[in-house]
PDB file of C-alpha atoms in Angstrom:
ATOM      1  CA  MET A  19      17.460 -79.443 -81.918  1.00  0.00           C
ATOM      2  CA  LEU A  20      14.467 -80.815 -83.564  1.00  0.00           C
ATOM      3  CA  HIS A  21      12.278 -78.053 -85.054  1.00  0.00           C
ATOM      4  CA  GLY A  22       8.483 -78.210 -85.187  1.00  0.00           C
ATOM      5  CA  MET A  23       5.218 -77.283 -83.344  1.00  0.00           C
ATOM      6  CA  LYS A  24       5.215 -77.675 -79.613  1.00  0.00           C
ATOM      7  CA  VAL A  25       2.056 -77.672 -77.580  1.00  0.00           C
ATOM      8  CA  ILE A  26       2.168 -75.114 -74.902  1.00  0.00           C
ATOM      9  CA  ASP A  27       1.487 -76.921 -71.593  1.00  0.00           C
ATOM     10  CA  ASP A  28       3.105 -74.640 -69.064  1.00  0.00           C
ATOM     11  CA  PRO A  29       0.100 -72.912 -67.360  1.00  0.00           C
ATOM     12  CA  GLN A  30       1.767 -69.591 -67.093  1.00  0.00           C
ATOM     13  CA  GLU A  31       2.961 -69.506 -70.703  1.00  0.00           C
ATOM     14  CA  PHE A  32      -0.503 -70.235 -71.782  1.00  0.00           C
ATOM     15  CA  GLN A  33      -2.230 -67.741 -69.778  1.00  0.00           C
ATOM     16  CA  ARG A  34       0.477 -65.160 -71.614  1.00  0.00           C
ATOM     17  CA  ILE A  35      -0.637 -66.430 -74.930  1.00  0.00           C
ATOM     18  CA  MET A  36      -4.421 -66.225 -74.023  1.00  0.00           C
ATOM     19  CA  ALA A  37      -3.904 -62.703 -72.819  1.00  0.00           C
ATOM     20  CA  ALA A  38      -2.147 -61.841 -76.209  1.00  0.00           C
ATOM     21  CA  ARG A  39      -4.930 -63.455 -78.057  1.00  0.00           C
ATOM     22  CA  ASN A  40      -7.487 -61.268 -76.319  1.00  0.00           C
ATOM     23  CA  ARG A  41      -5.468 -58.155 -76.968  1.00  0.00           C
ATOM     24  CA  ILE A  42      -5.320 -59.071 -80.641  1.00  0.00           C
ATOM     25  CA  ALA A  43      -8.533 -60.595 -81.576  1.00  0.00           C
ATOM     26  CA  ALA A  44     -11.947 -58.934 -80.718  1.00  0.00           C
ATOM     27  CA  SER A  45     -14.075 -61.861 -81.794  1.00  0.00           C
ATOM     28  CA  GLN A  46     -13.675 -65.070 -83.848  1.00  0.00           C
ATOM     29  CA  ARG A  47     -13.859 -63.070 -86.983  1.00  0.00           C
ATOM     30  CA  ALA A  48     -12.493 -59.582 -86.246  1.00  0.00           C
ATOM     31  CA  LEU A  49      -9.254 -58.273 -84.981  1.00  0.00           C
ATOM     32  CA  SER A  50      -9.296 -55.645 -81.950  1.00  0.00           C
ATOM     33  CA  ARG A  51      -9.337 -52.140 -83.393  1.00  0.00           C
ATOM     34  CA  LYS A  52      -7.501 -51.122 -80.119  1.00  0.00           C
ATOM     35  CA  TRP A  53      -4.785 -53.527 -80.905  1.00  0.00           C
ATOM     36  CA  ILE A  54      -4.621 -52.338 -84.554  1.00  0.00           C
ATOM     37  CA  SER A  55      -4.424 -48.670 -83.176  1.00  0.00           C
ATOM     38  CA  ASP A  56      -1.965 -49.237 -80.351  1.00  0.00           C
ATOM     39  CA  THR A  57       0.463 -51.350 -82.551  1.00  0.00           C
ATOM     40  CA  GLY A  58       0.058 -49.006 -85.679  1.00  0.00           C
ATOM     41  CA  VAL A  59      -0.402 -52.196 -87.980  1.00  0.00           C
ATOM     42  CA  PHE A  60      -2.701 -52.383 -91.126  1.00  0.00           C
ATOM     43  CA  ALA A  61      -5.048 -55.249 -91.882  1.00  0.00           C
ATOM     44  CA  MET A  62      -6.018 -56.795 -95.034  1.00  0.00           C
ATOM     45  CA  ALA A  63      -8.462 -59.744 -95.801  1.00  0.00           C
ATOM     46  CA  ALA A  64      -8.165 -62.592 -97.915  1.00  0.00           C
ATOM     47  CA  GLU A  65     -10.709 -65.209 -99.127  1.00  0.00           C
ATOM     48  CA  GLY A  66     -10.076 -68.499 -96.869  1.00  0.00           C
ATOM     49  CA  ILE A  67     -11.505 -71.595 -98.701  1.00  0.00           C
ATOM     50  CA  VAL A  68      -9.112 -73.376 -96.214  1.00  0.00           C
ATOM     51  CA  HIS A  69      -6.781 -71.810 -93.611  1.00  0.00           C
ATOM     52  CA  PHE A  70      -3.749 -71.742 -96.348  1.00  0.00           C
ATOM     53  CA  VAL A  71      -4.387 -71.928 -99.942  1.00  0.00           C
ATOM     54  CA  ASP A  72      -1.854 -73.122-102.545  1.00  0.00           C
ATOM     55  CA  ASP A  73       1.460 -71.743-102.202  1.00  0.00           C
ATOM     56  CA  GLU A  74       0.469 -69.726 -98.977  1.00  0.00           C
ATOM     57  CA  TYR A  75       2.625 -71.932 -96.661  1.00  0.00           C
ATOM     58  CA  LYS A  76       5.597 -70.615 -98.290  1.00  0.00           C
ATOM     59  CA  LEU A  77       4.415 -66.996 -98.650  1.00  0.00           C
ATOM     60  CA  PHE A  78       3.404 -66.653 -95.084  1.00  0.00           C
ATOM     61  CA  ALA A  79       6.605 -68.711 -93.829  1.00  0.00           C
ATOM     62  CA  ASP A  80       8.995 -66.256 -95.851  1.00  0.00           C
ATOM     63  CA  ALA A  81       7.000 -63.202 -94.625  1.00  0.00           C
ATOM     64  CA  PHE A  82       7.033 -64.005 -91.004  1.00  0.00           C
ATOM     65  CA  ARG A  83      10.805 -65.106 -91.186  1.00  0.00           C
ATOM     66  CA  ALA A  84      11.818 -61.841 -92.877  1.00  0.00           C
ATOM     67  CA  GLU A  85       9.545 -59.363 -90.984  1.00  0.00           C
ATOM     68  CA  ALA A  86       8.899 -61.103 -87.400  1.00  0.00           C
ATOM     69  CA  PRO A  87      11.867 -63.274 -86.697  1.00  0.00           C
ATOM     70  CA  GLY A  88      11.282 -65.516 -83.514  1.00  0.00           C
ATOM     71  CA  ARG A  89       8.599 -67.588 -82.245  1.00  0.00           C
ATOM     72  CA  LEU A  90       5.094 -67.835 -83.726  1.00  0.00           C
ATOM     73  CA  PHE A  91       2.075 -68.754 -81.576  1.00  0.00           C
ATOM     74  CA  GLY A  92      -1.311 -70.396 -82.728  1.00  0.00           C
ATOM     75  CA  ILE A  93      -4.307 -70.471 -80.446  1.00  0.00           C
ATOM     76  CA  SER A  94      -7.861 -71.303 -80.553  1.00  0.00           C
ATOM     77  CA  ASN A  95     -10.023 -68.434 -81.140  1.00  0.00           C
ATOM     78  CA  GLU A  96     -13.440 -69.989 -80.609  1.00  0.00           C
ATOM     79  CA  ASP A  97     -15.953 -69.447 -77.803  1.00  0.00           C
ATOM     80  CA  ARG A  98     -15.176 -72.533 -75.712  1.00  0.00           C
ATOM     81  CA  PRO A  99     -15.669 -73.688 -72.110  1.00  0.00           C
ATOM     82  CA  PRO A 100     -12.603 -72.744 -69.656  1.00  0.00           C
ATOM     83  CA  GLY A 101     -10.067 -75.219 -70.316  1.00  0.00           C
ATOM     84  CA  TRP A 102     -10.718 -76.345 -73.756  1.00  0.00           C
ATOM     85  CA  ASP A 103      -8.395 -73.769 -75.556  1.00  0.00           C
ATOM     86  CA  HIS A 104      -5.193 -74.720 -76.549  1.00  0.00           C
ATOM     87  CA  ALA A 105      -1.969 -73.106 -78.007  1.00  0.00           C
ATOM     88  CA  VAL A 106       1.112 -74.136 -79.785  1.00  0.00           C
ATOM     89  CA  MET A 107       4.430 -72.515 -80.690  1.00  0.00           C
ATOM     90  CA  VAL A 108       6.959 -72.811 -83.658  1.00  0.00           C
ATOM     91  CA  GLU A 109      10.434 -71.607 -83.566  1.00  0.00           C
ATOM     92  CA  GLN A 110      11.403 -71.233 -87.294  1.00  0.00           C
ATOM     93  CA  SER A 111       8.376 -70.229 -89.153  1.00  0.00           C
ATOM     94  CA  THR A 112       8.887 -72.874 -91.977  1.00  0.00           C
ATOM     95  CA  GLU A 113       6.374 -74.147 -94.448  1.00  0.00           C
ATOM     96  CA  ASP A 114       6.247 -77.448 -92.481  1.00  0.00           C
ATOM     97  CA  GLU A 115       5.606 -75.881 -89.195  1.00  0.00           C
ATOM     98  CA  LEU A 116       2.766 -73.794 -90.725  1.00  0.00           C
ATOM     99  CA  GLU A 117       1.268 -76.789 -92.211  1.00  0.00           C
ATOM    100  CA  GLN A 118       1.540 -78.566 -88.638  1.00  0.00           C
ATOM    101  CA  ILE A 119      -0.390 -75.390 -87.159  1.00  0.00           C
ATOM    102  CA  GLU A 120      -3.033 -75.550 -89.668  1.00  0.00           C
ATOM    103  CA  THR A 121      -3.503 -79.438 -89.001  1.00  0.00           C
ATOM    104  CA  GLU A 122      -3.718 -78.637 -85.368  1.00  0.00           C
ATOM    105  CA  PHE A 123      -6.482 -76.143 -85.786  1.00  0.00           C
ATOM    106  CA  TYR A 124      -8.052 -77.444 -88.955  1.00  0.00           C
ATOM    107  CA  GLY A 125     -11.840 -76.343 -88.989  1.00  0.00           C
ATOM    108  CA  GLN A 126     -11.464 -74.080 -86.073  1.00  0.00           C
ATOM    109  CA  TYR A 127     -11.050 -70.342 -85.611  1.00  0.00           C
ATOM    110  CA  PHE A 128      -7.651 -69.650 -84.772  1.00  0.00           C
ATOM    111  CA  LEU A 129      -5.060 -66.806 -84.358  1.00  0.00           C
ATOM    112  CA  LEU A 130      -1.361 -67.027 -85.524  1.00  0.00           C
ATOM    113  CA  PHE A 131       0.905 -64.188 -84.155  1.00  0.00           C
ATOM    114  CA  SER A 132       4.261 -63.347 -83.805  1.00  0.00           C
ATOM    115  CA  GLU A 133       6.211 -63.145 -80.596  1.00  0.00           C
ATOM    116  CA  ASP A 134       6.317 -59.317 -80.794  1.00  0.00           C
ATOM    117  CA  GLU A 135       2.473 -59.273 -81.313  1.00  0.00           C
ATOM    118  CA  ARG A 136       2.844 -57.036 -84.412  1.00  0.00           C
ATOM    119  CA  HIS A 137       2.106 -59.742 -87.003  1.00  0.00           C
ATOM    120  CA  ALA A 138      -1.180 -61.629 -86.892  1.00  0.00           C
ATOM    121  CA  VAL A 139      -3.203 -63.656 -88.965  1.00  0.00           C
ATOM    122  CA  LEU A 140      -7.007 -64.412 -87.815  1.00  0.00           C
ATOM    123  CA  PHE A 141      -8.443 -67.645 -89.510  1.00  0.00           C
ATOM    124  CA  THR A 142     -12.119 -68.068 -89.545  1.00  0.00           C
ATOM    125  CA  ALA A 143     -13.368 -71.567 -89.189  1.00  0.00           C
ATOM    126  CA  ALA A 144     -15.117 -72.540 -92.264  1.00  0.00           C
ATOM    127  CA  GLY A 145     -12.423 -70.628 -94.422  1.00  0.00           C
ATOM    128  CA  GLU A 146     -14.777 -67.848 -95.201  1.00  0.00           C
ATOM    129  CA  TYR A 147     -11.697 -65.424 -94.926  1.00  0.00           C
ATOM    130  CA  LYS A 148      -8.599 -64.507 -93.080  1.00  0.00           C
ATOM    131  CA  LEU A 149      -7.623 -61.177 -91.733  1.00  0.00           C
ATOM    132  CA  ILE A 150      -3.737 -60.533 -92.009  1.00  0.00           C
ATOM    133  CA  ALA A 151      -2.281 -57.667 -89.920  1.00  0.00           C
ATOM    134  CA  GLY A 152       1.002 -56.133 -89.299  1.00  0.00           C
ATOM    135  CA  PRO A 153       3.404 -53.295 -90.449  1.00  0.00           C
ATOM    136  CA  LEU A 154       3.185 -52.509 -94.143  1.00  0.00           C
ATOM    137  CA  PRO A 155       6.555 -54.503 -95.111  1.00  0.00           C
ATOM    138  CA  PHE A 156       4.819 -57.486 -93.809  1.00  0.00           C
ATOM    139  CA  LEU A 157       1.544 -56.982 -95.725  1.00  0.00           C
ATOM    140  CA  ARG A 158       3.586 -56.212 -98.881  1.00  0.00           C
ATOM    141  CA  ARG A 159       5.502 -59.615 -98.621  1.00  0.00           C
ATOM    142  CA  VAL A 160       2.125 -61.347 -98.283  1.00  0.00           C
ATOM    143  CA  PHE A 161       0.417 -59.162-100.978  1.00  0.00           C
ATOM    144  CA  PRO A 162       2.764 -57.233-103.339  1.00  0.00           C
ATOM    145  CA  ASP A 163      -0.243 -55.235-104.539  1.00  0.00           C
ATOM    146  CA  LEU A 164      -2.337 -54.098-101.636  1.00  0.00           C
ATOM    147  CA  SER A 165      -4.940 -52.396-103.848  1.00  0.00           C
ATOM    148  CA  ALA A 166      -5.432 -55.510-106.089  1.00  0.00           C
ATOM    149  CA  GLN A 167      -5.964 -57.589-103.097  1.00  0.00           C
ATOM    150  CA  LYS A 168      -8.440 -55.357-101.681  1.00  0.00           C
ATOM    151  CA  ARG A 169     -10.433 -55.440-104.907  1.00  0.00           C
ATOM    152  CA  GLU A 170     -10.031 -59.136-105.132  1.00  0.00           C
ATOM    153  CA  PHE A 171     -11.464 -59.500-101.652  1.00  0.00           C
ATOM    154  CA  ILE A 172     -14.550 -57.172-102.467  1.00  0.00           C
ATOM    155  CA  GLU A 173     -15.177 -59.153-105.543  1.00  0.00           C
ATOM    156  CA  PHE A 174     -15.132 -62.442-103.582  1.00  0.00           C
ATOM    157  CA  LYS A 175     -17.604 -60.713-101.147  1.00  0.00           C
ATOM    158  CA  ASN A 176     -19.947 -59.366-103.870  1.00  0.00           C
ATOM    159  CA  GLU A 177     -20.049 -62.941-105.472  1.00  0.00           C
ATOM    160  CA  GLU A 178     -20.825 -64.605-102.050  1.00  0.00           C
ATOM    161  CA  LEU A 179     -23.417 -62.059-101.425  1.00  0.00           C
ATOM    162  CA  SER A 180     -24.988 -62.704-104.890  1.00  0.00           C
ATOM    163  CA  TYR A 181     -26.147 -66.051-103.726  1.00  0.00           C
ATOM    164  CA  PRO A 182     -28.867 -66.561-100.998  1.00  0.00           C
ATOM    165  CA  HIS A 183     -27.481 -65.865 -97.732  1.00  0.00           C
ATOM    166  CA  THR A 184     -28.436 -64.646 -94.184  1.00  0.00           C
ATOM    167  CA  ALA A 185     -28.017 -60.967 -93.058  1.00  0.00           C
ATOM    168  CA  TRP A 186     -25.259 -62.465 -90.611  1.00  0.00           C
ATOM    169  CA  VAL A 187     -23.045 -63.517 -93.761  1.00  0.00           C
ATOM    170  CA  GLU A 188     -23.437 -59.916 -95.196  1.00  0.00           C
ATOM    171  CA  LEU A 189     -22.412 -58.426 -91.967  1.00  0.00           C
ATOM    172  CA  VAL A 190     -19.319 -60.709 -91.493  1.00  0.00           C
ATOM    173  CA  LEU A 191     -18.050 -60.014 -94.999  1.00  0.00           C
ATOM    174  CA  GLU A 192     -18.705 -56.282 -94.682  1.00  0.00           C
ATOM    175  CA  ASN A 193     -16.739 -56.272 -91.468  1.00  0.00           C
ATOM    176  CA  ALA A 194     -13.764 -57.972 -93.313  1.00  0.00           C
ATOM    177  CA  VAL A 195     -13.965 -55.125 -95.807  1.00  0.00           C
ATOM    178  CA  ARG A 196     -13.793 -52.399 -93.320  1.00  0.00           C
ATOM    179  CA  PHE A 197     -10.471 -53.730 -91.925  1.00  0.00           C
ATOM    180  CA  MET A 198      -9.205 -52.390 -95.266  1.00  0.00           C
ATOM    181  CA  ASP A 199     -10.678 -48.849 -95.124  1.00  0.00           C
ATOM    182  CA  TRP A 200      -7.117 -47.553 -94.254  1.00  0.00           C
ATOM    183  CA  LEU A 201      -6.309 -48.184 -98.004  1.00  0.00           C
ATOM    184  CA  ASP A 202      -8.896 -45.737 -99.469  1.00  0.00           C
TER     185      ASP A 202
END
């Protein structure tokens, strides 16, 4: 059996994935506080630059395989007219499959989540940041030092805000920091 990314073209499966996206993501740049509370997961923020940076393909593939075995779904998370959204699925959570998903959604907001809907990564479009959520063992596979990751993201936010920016940029970055309040 060939492994790789598969476009979800079955209408019922697509609607199921859209419903999951709507439970997990509150907007293009925010996860749902209700989903976080209902699932008991935690969220961390990371600088984006692009969707995956450097060795993150391997890092995320290893984390998903270890903590969320099963299929992963990627779905557009943009405000688009009905019928414009699309979704994909991968079976193995390999580096190559994650690269295929990134290529599919490059330059777009998208949500990557596990079949059990307890592990998710929300990618912002311009690579501003990503929100990674899941149980603590999953987050620790991605960020061995959660406190250091929070500090790193706050430094990134402060550096970004040291340049001329709109109030909207400040709001977006402050919102990302609030997702990590649980770590205080």
